[in-house]
């Protein structure tokens, strides 16, 4: 508890994705769609789909293990694990399972649910534990196996989603704070635009008392509304965070958005007057992986040597809730 006022350094990144790849060509044999429609409307070509041996917990642990190694740490050094997911293996949470798979025996672990905004919400949550001096090393994981909840006969959603996991390590730093600013927002009045709803079925227990047993229904999305929301709200949130950080758009090296649609990435960059070369995108190879998409794209950009220590990154998540959030951070 002697670290109050510590800054945050983001010092390691890793990712994992299922082996199996589902192409636009495959999808066009499942529903009435085409490679042309999917590519031109979304930029997507391939998405990874988890098989029966690839759990959310294992993908998360694989990504986290790589991030911890990348940071030069051991699992035993980790104080806290925050798992951003909306598709846990267990509705009671999967973070503790990840903790045990990692052997991070000192770490507390919990799930955080904020759909496609989950990773940025979790990064901001992690930063609070570090700034208050409570924890030194925090792993933030964004992971989803959305394929479990897709209606594979609904062409308006099934072409969009894929599975994966990405993780970062945040560490307390006495040499400057690299999380420069953030903005977090929610608007539940638009909750009906994007849901994975629970549908109950009444089961009579004794006279006058029923229990609501039931099951979750597949993803439902009003794509046009969510598109409009994202293009309007994400630039606003990034601009607010930039203002708080005292930065202008020329200071931003990379735009790292939730990978929902290439057209959204391009439209947000255009509204921010940011050059298209600064957009980080791996949408073609992964589709929309919900909470995993930002750390997956960050990891790819790091491995490709695009993002370098000291680079300034504007990141933003957006999606179900509705929720949206932005953060400006320096890598490394
Ligand atoms: O991760 C959470 C956040 N999610 C998002 O940010 C997603 C935001 N929304 C989007 O990215 C886009 O709205 C979609 C990619 C989901 C859809 O693209 P769109 O350009 O908004 O298409 P649309 O929904 O306006 O549909 C255009 C047409 C429709 O036909 P009509 O009504 O014009 O005859 C659809 O029925 O395209 C049709 N359509 C398809 N056609 C071929 C919808 N899905 C498909 C498909 N293949 N897979």
CSV table of N, CA, C and O in Angstrom, one decimal, residues 119 133 142 157 174 188 234 261 288 312 320 330:
chain,number,residue,atom,x,y,z
A,119,UNK,N,-13.0,-4.4,-22.7
A,119,UNK,CA,-11.5,-4.3,-22.6
A,119,UNK,C,-11.1,-2.9,-22.1
A,119,UNK,O,-10.3,-2.8,-21.2
A,133,UNK,N,-2.5,2.6,-5.3
A,133,UNK,CA,-1.3,1.9,-4.6
A,133,UNK,C,-1.6,0.5,-4.1
A,133,UNK,O,-0.8,-0.1,-3.4
A,142,UNK,N,-9.1,-9.3,-22.5
A,142,UNK,CA,-10.4,-9.2,-23.3
A,142,UNK,C,-10.6,-10.5,-24.0
A,142,UNK,O,-9.7,-10.9,-24.8
A,157,UNK,N,-26.2,-11.3,-38.6
A,157,UNK,CA,-25.2,-11.3,-37.5
A,157,UNK,C,-24.2,-12.4,-37.7
A,157,UNK,O,-23.0,-12.2,-37.3
A,174,UNK,N,6.8,4.6,-11.3
A,174,UNK,CA,7.1,5.8,-10.6
A,174,UNK,C,7.7,6.8,-11.6
A,174,UNK,O,8.1,7.9,-11.2
A,188,UNK,N,-28.3,3.1,-21.3
A,188,UNK,CA,-29.2,1.9,-21.2
A,188,UNK,C,-30.5,2.1,-21.9
A,188,UNK,O,-31.2,1.2,-22.2
A,234,UNK,N,-18.1,7.6,-30.7
A,234,UNK,CA,-16.7,7.2,-30.5
A,234,UNK,C,-15.8,8.4,-30.7
A,234,UNK,O,-14.9,8.7,-29.9
A,261,UNK,N,-16.3,-3.1,-37.6
A,261,UNK,CA,-16.5,-2.9,-39.0
A,261,UNK,C,-15.5,-2.0,-39.6
A,261,UNK,O,-15.3,-0.9,-39.0
A,288,UNK,N,-15.3,-9.6,-35.8
A,288,UNK,CA,-15.6,-8.9,-34.6
A,288,UNK,C,-15.5,-9.9,-33.4
A,288,UNK,O,-16.4,-10.8,-33.3
A,312,UNK,N,1.9,6.9,-29.0
A,312,UNK,CA,0.6,7.3,-28.3
A,312,UNK,C,-0.6,6.7,-29.1
A,312,UNK,O,-0.7,6.9,-30.3
A,320,UNK,N,-22.7,-3.3,-26.9
A,320,UNK,CA,-23.9,-3.6,-26.2
A,320,UNK,C,-24.0,-2.8,-24.9
A,320,UNK,O,-22.9,-2.5,-24.3
A,330,UNK,N,0.2,5.6,-23.7
A,330,UNK,CA,1.5,5.4,-24.4
A,330,UNK,C,2.0,3.9,-24.2
A,330,UNK,O,1.9,3.4,-23.1
